[in-house]
Short mmCIF file of C-alpha atoms and ligand atoms in Angstrom, two decimals:
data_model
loop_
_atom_site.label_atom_id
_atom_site.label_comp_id
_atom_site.label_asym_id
_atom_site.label_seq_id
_atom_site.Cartn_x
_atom_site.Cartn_y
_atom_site.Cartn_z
CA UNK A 87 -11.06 -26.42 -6.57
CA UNK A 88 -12.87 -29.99 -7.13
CA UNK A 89 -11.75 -32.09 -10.30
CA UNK A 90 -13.87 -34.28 -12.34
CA UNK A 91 -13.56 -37.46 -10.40
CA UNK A 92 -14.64 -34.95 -7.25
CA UNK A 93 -11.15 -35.07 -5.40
CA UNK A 94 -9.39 -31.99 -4.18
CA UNK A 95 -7.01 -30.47 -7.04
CA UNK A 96 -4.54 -28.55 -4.83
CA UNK A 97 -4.28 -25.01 -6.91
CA UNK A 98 -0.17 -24.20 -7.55
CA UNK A 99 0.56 -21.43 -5.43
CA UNK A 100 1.15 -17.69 -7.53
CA UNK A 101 4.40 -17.09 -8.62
CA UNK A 102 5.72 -13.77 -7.48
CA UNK A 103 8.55 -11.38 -8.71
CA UNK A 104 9.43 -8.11 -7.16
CA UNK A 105 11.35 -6.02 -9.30
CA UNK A 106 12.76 -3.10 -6.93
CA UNK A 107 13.62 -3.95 -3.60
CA UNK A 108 13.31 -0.72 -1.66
CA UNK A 109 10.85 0.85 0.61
CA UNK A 110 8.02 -1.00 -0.63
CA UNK A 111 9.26 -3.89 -2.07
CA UNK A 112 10.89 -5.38 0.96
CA UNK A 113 7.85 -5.32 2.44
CA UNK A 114 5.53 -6.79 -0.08
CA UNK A 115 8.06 -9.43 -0.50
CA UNK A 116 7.89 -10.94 3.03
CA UNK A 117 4.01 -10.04 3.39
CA UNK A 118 3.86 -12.38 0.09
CA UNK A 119 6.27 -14.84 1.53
CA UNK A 120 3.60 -14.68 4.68
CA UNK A 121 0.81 -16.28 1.89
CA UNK A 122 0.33 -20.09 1.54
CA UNK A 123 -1.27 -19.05 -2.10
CA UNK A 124 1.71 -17.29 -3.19
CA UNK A 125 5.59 -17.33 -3.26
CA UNK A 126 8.28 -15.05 -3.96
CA UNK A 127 10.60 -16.35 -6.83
CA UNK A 128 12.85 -13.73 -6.63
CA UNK A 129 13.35 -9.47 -5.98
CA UNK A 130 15.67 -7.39 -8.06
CA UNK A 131 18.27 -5.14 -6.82
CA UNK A 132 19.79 -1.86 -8.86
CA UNK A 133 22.93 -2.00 -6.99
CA UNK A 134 24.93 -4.34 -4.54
CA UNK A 135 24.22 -2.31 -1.44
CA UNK A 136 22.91 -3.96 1.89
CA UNK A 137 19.59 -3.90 1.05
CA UNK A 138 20.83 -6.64 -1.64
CA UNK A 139 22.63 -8.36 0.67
CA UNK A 140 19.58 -8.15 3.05
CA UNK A 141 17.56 -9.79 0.77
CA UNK A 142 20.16 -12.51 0.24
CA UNK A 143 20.40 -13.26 4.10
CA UNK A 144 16.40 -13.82 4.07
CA UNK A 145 16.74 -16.58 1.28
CA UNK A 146 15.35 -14.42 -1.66
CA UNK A 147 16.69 -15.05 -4.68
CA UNK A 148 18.55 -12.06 -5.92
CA UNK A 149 18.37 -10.58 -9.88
CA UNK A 150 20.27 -7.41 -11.64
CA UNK A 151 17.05 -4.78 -12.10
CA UNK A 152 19.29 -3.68 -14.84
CA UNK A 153 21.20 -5.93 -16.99
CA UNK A 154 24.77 -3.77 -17.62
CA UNK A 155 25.03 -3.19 -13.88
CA UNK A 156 25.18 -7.42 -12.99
CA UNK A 157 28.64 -7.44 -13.31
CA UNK A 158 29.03 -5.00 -10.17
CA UNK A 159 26.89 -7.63 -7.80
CA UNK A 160 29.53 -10.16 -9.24
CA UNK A 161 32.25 -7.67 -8.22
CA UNK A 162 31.02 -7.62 -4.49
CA UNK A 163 30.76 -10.85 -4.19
CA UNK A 164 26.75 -11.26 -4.17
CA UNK A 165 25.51 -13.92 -5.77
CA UNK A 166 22.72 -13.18 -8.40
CA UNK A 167 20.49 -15.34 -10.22
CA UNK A 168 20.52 -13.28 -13.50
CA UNK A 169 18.51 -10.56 -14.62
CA UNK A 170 15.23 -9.18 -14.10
CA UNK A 171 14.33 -10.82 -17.81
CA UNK A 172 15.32 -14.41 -16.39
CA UNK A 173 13.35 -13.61 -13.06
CA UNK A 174 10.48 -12.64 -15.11
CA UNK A 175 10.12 -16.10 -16.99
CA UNK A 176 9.49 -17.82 -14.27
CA UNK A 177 6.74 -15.78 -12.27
CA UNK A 178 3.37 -15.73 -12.83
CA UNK A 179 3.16 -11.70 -11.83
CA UNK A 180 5.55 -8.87 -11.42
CA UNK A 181 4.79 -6.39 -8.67
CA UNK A 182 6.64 -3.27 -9.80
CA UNK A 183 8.20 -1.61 -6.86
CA UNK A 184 10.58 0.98 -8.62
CA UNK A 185 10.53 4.63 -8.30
CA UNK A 186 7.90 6.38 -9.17
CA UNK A 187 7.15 6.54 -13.22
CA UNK A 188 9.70 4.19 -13.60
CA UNK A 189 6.82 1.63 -13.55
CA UNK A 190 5.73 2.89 -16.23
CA UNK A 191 9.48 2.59 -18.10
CA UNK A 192 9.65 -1.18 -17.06
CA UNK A 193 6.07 -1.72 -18.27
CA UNK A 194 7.21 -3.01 -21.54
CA UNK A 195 9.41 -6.06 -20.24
CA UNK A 196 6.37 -6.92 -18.79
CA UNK A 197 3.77 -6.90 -22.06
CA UNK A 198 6.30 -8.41 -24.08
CA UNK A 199 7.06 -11.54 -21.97
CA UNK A 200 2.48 -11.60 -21.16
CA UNK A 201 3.41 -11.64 -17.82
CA UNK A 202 0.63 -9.82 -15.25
CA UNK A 203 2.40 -6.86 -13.27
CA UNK A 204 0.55 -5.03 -10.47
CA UNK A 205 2.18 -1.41 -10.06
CA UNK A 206 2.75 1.23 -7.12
CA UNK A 207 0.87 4.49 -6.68
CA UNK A 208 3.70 6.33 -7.95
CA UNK A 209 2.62 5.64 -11.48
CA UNK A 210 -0.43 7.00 -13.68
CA UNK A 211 -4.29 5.47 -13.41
CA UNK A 212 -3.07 4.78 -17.35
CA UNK A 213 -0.70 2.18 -16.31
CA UNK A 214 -3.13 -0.17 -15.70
CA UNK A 215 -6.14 -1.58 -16.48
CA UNK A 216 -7.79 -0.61 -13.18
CA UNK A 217 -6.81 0.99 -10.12
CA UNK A 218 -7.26 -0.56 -6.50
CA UNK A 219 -7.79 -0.83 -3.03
CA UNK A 220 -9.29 -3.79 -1.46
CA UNK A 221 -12.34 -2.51 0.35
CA UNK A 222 -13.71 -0.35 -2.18
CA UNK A 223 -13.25 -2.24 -5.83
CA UNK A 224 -11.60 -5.38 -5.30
CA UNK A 225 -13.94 -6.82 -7.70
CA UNK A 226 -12.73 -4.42 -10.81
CA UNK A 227 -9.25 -6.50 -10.79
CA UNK A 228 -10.74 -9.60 -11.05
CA UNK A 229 -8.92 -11.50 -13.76
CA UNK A 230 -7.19 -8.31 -14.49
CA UNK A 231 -3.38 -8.53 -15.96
CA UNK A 232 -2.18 -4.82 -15.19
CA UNK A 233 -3.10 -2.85 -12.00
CA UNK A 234 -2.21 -0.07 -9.83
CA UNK A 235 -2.39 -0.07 -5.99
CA UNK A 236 -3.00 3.49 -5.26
CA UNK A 237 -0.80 5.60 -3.11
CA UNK A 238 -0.37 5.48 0.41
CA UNK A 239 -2.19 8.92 1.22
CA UNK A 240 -5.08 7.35 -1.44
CA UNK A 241 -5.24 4.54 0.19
CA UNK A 242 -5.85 5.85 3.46
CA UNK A 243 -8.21 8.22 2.42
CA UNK A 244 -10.17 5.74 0.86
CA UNK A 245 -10.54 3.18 3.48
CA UNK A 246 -12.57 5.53 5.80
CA UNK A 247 -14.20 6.91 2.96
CA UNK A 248 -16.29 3.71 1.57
CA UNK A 249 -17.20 2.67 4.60
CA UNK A 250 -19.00 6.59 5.64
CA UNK A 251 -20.51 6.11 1.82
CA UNK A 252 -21.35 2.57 2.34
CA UNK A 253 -23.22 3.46 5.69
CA UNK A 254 -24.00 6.82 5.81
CA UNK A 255 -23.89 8.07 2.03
CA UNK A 256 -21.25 11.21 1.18
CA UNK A 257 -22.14 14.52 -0.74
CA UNK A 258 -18.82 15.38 -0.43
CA UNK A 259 -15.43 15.34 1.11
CA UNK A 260 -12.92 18.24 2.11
CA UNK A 261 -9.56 16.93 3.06
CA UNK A 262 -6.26 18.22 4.35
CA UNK A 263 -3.15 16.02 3.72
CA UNK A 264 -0.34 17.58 5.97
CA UNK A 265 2.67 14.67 4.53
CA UNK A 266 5.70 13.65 5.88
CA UNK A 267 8.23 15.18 3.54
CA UNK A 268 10.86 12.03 2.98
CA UNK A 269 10.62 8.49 4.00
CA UNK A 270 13.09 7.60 6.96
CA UNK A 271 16.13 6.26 4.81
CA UNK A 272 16.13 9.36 2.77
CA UNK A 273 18.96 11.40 2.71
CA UNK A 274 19.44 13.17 -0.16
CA UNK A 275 16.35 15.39 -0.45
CA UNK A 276 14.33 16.33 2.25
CA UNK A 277 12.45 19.80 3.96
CA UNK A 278 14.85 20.73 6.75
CA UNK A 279 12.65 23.94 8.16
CA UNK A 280 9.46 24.94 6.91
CA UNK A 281 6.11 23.89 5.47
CA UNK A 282 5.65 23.65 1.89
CA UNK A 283 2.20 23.86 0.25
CA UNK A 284 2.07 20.94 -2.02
CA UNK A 285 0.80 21.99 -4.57
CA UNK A 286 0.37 25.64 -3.85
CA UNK A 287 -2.98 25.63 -6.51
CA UNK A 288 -5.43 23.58 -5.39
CA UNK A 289 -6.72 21.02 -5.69
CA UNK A 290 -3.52 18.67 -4.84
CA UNK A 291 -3.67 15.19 -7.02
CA UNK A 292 -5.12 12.75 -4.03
CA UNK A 293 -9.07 13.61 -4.50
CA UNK A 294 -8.28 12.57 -7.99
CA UNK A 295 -7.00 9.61 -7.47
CA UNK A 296 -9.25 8.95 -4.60
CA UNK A 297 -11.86 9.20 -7.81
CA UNK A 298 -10.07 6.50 -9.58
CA UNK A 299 -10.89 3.60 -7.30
CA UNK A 300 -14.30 5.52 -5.37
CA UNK A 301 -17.11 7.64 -6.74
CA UNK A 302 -17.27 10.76 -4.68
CA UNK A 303 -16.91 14.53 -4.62
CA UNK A 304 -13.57 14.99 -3.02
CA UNK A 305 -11.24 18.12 -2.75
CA UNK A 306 -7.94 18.17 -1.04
CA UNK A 307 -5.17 20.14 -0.23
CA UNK A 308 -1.77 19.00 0.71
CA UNK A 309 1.14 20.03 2.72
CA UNK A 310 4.90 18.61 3.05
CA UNK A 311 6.25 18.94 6.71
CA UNK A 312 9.80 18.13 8.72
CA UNK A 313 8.99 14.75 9.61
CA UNK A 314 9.57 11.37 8.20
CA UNK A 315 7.55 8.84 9.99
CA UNK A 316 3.63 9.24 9.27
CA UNK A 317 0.95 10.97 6.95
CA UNK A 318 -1.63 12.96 8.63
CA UNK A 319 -5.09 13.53 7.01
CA UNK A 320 -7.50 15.99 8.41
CA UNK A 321 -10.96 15.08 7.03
CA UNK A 322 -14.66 16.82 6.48
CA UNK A 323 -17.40 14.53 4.81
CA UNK A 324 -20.88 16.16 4.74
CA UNK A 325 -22.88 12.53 4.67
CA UNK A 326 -26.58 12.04 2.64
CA UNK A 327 -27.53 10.82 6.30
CA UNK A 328 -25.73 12.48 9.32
CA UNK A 329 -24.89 9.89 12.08
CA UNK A 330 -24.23 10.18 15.68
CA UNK A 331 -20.82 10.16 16.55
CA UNK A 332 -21.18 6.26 18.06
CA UNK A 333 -22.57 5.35 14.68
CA UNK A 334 -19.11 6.53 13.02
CA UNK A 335 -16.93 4.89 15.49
CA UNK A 336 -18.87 2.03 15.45
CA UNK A 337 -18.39 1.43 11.73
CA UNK A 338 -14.68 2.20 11.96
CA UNK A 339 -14.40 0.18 14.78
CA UNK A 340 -15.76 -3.06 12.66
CA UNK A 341 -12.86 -2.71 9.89
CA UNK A 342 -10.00 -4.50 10.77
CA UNK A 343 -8.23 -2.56 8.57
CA UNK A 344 -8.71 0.44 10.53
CA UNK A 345 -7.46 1.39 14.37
CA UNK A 346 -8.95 3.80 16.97
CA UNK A 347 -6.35 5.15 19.17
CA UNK A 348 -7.21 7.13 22.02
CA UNK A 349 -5.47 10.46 23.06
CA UNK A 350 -6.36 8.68 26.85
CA UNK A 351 -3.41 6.30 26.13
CA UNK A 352 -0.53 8.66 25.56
CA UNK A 353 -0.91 8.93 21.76
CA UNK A 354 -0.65 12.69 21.21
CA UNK A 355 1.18 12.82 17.88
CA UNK A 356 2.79 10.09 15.45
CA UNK A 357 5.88 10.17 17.35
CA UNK A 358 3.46 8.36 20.15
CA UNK A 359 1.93 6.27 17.37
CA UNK A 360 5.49 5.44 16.11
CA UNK A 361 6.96 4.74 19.31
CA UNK A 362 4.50 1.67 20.20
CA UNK A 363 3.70 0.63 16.76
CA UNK A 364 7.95 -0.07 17.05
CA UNK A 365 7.27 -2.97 20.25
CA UNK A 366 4.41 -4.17 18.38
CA UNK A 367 5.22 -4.70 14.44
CA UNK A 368 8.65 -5.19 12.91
CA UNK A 369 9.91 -1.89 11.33
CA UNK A 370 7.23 -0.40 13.11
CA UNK A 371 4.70 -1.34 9.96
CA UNK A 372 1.64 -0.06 10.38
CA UNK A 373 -0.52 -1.66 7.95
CA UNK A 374 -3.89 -0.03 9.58
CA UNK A 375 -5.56 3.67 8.98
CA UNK A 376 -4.22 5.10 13.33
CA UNK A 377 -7.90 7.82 12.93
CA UNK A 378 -8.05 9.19 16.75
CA UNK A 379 -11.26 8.93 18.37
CA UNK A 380 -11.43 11.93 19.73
CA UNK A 381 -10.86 13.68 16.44
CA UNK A 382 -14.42 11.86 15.44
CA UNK A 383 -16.87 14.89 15.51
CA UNK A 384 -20.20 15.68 14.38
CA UNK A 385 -20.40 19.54 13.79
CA UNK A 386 -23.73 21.05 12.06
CA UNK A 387 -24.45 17.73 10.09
CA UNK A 388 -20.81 16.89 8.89
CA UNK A 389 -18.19 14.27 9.89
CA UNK A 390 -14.91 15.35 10.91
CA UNK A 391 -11.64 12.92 11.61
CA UNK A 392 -8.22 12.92 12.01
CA UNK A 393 -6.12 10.33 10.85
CA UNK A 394 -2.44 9.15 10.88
CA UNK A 395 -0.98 7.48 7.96
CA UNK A 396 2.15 5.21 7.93
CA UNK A 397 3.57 5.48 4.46
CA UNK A 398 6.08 3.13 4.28
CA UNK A 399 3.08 -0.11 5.35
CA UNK A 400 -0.17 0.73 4.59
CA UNK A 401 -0.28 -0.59 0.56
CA UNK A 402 1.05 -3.75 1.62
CA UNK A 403 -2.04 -5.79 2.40
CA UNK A 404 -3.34 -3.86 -0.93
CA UNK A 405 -0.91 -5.62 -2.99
CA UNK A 406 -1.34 -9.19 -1.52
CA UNK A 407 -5.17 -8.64 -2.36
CA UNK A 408 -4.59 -7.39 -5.69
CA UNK A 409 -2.58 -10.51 -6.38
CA UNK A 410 -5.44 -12.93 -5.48
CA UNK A 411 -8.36 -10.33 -7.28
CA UNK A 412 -5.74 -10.90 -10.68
CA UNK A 413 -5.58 -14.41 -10.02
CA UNK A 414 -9.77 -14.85 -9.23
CA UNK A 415 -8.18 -17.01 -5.81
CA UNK A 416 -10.63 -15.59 -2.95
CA UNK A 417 -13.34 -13.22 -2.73
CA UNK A 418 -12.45 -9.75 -1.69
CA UNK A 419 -13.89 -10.76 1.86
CA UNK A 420 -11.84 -14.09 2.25
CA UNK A 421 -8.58 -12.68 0.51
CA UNK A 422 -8.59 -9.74 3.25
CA UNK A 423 -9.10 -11.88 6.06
CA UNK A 424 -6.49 -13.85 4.78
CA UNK A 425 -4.20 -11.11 4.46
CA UNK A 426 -5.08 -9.50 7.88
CA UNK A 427 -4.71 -12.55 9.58
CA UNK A 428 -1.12 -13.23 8.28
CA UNK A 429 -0.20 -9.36 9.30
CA UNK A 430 -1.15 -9.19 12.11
CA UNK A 431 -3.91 -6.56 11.62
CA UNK A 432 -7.00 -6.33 13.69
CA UNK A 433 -5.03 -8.06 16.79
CA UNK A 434 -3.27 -5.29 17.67
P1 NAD B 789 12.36 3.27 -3.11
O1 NAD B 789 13.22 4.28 -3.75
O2 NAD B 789 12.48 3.04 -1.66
O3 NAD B 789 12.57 1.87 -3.82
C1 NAD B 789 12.62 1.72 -5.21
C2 NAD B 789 13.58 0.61 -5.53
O4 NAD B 789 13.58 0.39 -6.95
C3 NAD B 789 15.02 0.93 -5.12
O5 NAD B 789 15.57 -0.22 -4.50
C4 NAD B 789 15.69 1.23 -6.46
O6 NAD B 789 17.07 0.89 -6.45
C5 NAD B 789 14.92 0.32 -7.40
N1 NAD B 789 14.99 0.70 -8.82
C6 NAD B 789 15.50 1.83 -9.38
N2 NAD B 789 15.38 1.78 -10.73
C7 NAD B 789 14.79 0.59 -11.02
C8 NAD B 789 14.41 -0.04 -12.24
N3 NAD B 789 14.61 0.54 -13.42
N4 NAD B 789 13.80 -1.26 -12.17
C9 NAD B 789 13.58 -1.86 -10.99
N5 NAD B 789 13.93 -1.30 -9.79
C10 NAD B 789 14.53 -0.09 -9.82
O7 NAD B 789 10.88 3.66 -3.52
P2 NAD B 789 9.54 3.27 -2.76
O8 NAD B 789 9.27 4.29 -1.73
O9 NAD B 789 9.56 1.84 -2.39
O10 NAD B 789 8.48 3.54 -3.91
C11 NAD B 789 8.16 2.56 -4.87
C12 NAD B 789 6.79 2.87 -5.45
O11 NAD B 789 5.82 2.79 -4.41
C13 NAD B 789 6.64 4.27 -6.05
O12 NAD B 789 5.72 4.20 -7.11
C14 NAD B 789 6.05 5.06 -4.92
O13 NAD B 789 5.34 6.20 -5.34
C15 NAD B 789 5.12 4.03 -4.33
N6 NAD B 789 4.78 4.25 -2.93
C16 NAD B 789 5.70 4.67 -2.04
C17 NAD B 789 5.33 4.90 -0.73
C18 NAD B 789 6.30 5.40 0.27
O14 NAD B 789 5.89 6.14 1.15
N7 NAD B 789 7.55 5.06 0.22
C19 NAD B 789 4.02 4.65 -0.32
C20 NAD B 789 3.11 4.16 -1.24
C21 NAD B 789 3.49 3.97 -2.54
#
């Protein structure tokens, strides 16, 4: 930003607060504490387990998520900074990483103190002012205070599916989302032996919310399976204009955010997947759509793809976007690059 007398004004980087330091929030915090335009001020903790004293150990400054329970971090011995109402005076935005509609709940803290908050796709398209992903309505969170990265399986869904509309135009969309049931650290619910139609009346919630953040005619079913480590997605789009199979995997191919893996190198199911994304990424983070190029298939004028979906990564770069859309830093082109350039994706 130039000031009056022309010189470079050097813009104060964003001041970040996660409040829930779990499966998402770890991860947003160091992807933020990857940014030169942002900083984490500090991540809240419900309890003094070793995820707090994780947190601690990488130099984030630890808060009570819930003001009676500070006394117990006191009790073990880990050092907190207060509570999340003292963490949220001094950030500029709140990314809400609790459980699902618990957002929602914590919502208020947020309004009251006019602090912007950016929330998980756990919560309702009514949280927020707008919903997002990066590729396909960056621009509707400019300036915005409250918004909602969608969920991971919306997210991934949507990523393939503006850039068929963009290219090749979509009547509409048939999709099967076959989920894993639990994330890995789960172990007090779970689907030890069988497959559960989820919901068993159609249409499951994910074309929805697919609808919330791009305009197309989408139906989808979903499934919950034994398996903890990816999302699979088994897609149909019947396109305005039907490509050639080349023109598809061309077009995937030039989105970073996106990977082709080939059944030719040994990746056969997400165990494969899992198994090298765990040499190449810490925690095995995959922030990238894995869509296998053999699965990409013209059949009588449609598209067809499968996909695999890592739950636990892939709204990660979403959130570091959102924060620069709310904060009018970057255009949704340069805040991307910058994002995938700091993750790691499209060098993989
Ligand atoms: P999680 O259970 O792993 O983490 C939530 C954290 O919030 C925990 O550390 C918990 O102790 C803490 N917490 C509990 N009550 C709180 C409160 N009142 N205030 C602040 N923190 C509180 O959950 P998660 O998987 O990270 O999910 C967080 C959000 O992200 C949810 O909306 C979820 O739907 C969404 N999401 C999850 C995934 C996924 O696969 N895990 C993917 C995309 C989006």
């Amino acid at each position: 930003m130039a000031s009056k007398k022309g010189k470079t004004r050097r813009r104060k980087k964003v001041k970040v607060a996660i409040n829930g330091y779990g499966t998402i929030g770890k991860r947003v915090a160091d992807a933020v504490n990857l940014q030169k335009d942002m900083s984490v001020v500090g991540v809240t903790k419900t309890k003094p387990d070793f995820e707090a004293k994780m947190a601690v150990k990488k130099g984030y400054k630890l808060y009570a998520a819930i003001e009676e329970r500070a006394e117990l971090f006191d009790k073990a011995g880990i050092k907190i900074e207060g509570t999340i109402d003292d963490l949220i005076e001094k950030a500029d935005v709140v990314i809400d990483c609790s459980p699902s509609k618990v957002g929602a709940e914590n919502k208020e803290k947020y309004v009251k103190a006019g602090v912007k908050a950016i929330f998980q796709g756990g919560e309702k398209e009514s949280v927020a002012e707008v919903s997002f992903n990066a590729l396909s309505c960056y621009d509707k969170a400019i300036g915005k205070d409250y918004v909602r990265v969608v969920s991971c399986n919306t997210t991934g869904l949507t990523r393939v599916l503006y850039l068929i509309k963009e290219n090749f135009g979509i009547k509409k969309v048939r999709a099967t989302m076959i989920r894993r049931v639990v994330d890995p650290k789960e172990d007090k619910k779970g689907l030890v032996n069988g497959i559960m139609p989820n919901p068993i009346a159609l249409p499951s919630h994910h074309g929805p919310d697919v609808k919330t953040v791009l305009d197309v005619d989408i139906t989808t079913v979903a499934f919950k399976v034994p398996t903890t480590l990816m999302h699979v997605h088994s897609i149909n789009v019947v396109p305005e204009e039907v490509p050639s199979r080349d023109d598809v995997i061309e077009v995937l191919k030039s989105e970073p955010r996106i990977l082709l893996l080939s059944e030719k190198d040994g990746f056969t199911s997400t165990a494969k997947i899992v198994e090298w994304a765990r040499e190449v990424r810490m925690r095995y983070d995959l922030y990238e759509n894995c869509v296998w190029e053999e699965s990409i298939s013209i059949v009588d004028g449609e598209i067809y793809l499968t996909q695999a979906i890592h739950q636990e990564a892939i709204v990660v770069p979403e959130n570091v976007d959102a924060i620069r859309a709310m904060f009018e830093l970057k255009s949704r082109d340069e805040s991307m690059k910058i994002t995938n350039e700091s993750l790691g994706i499209g060098s993989l």
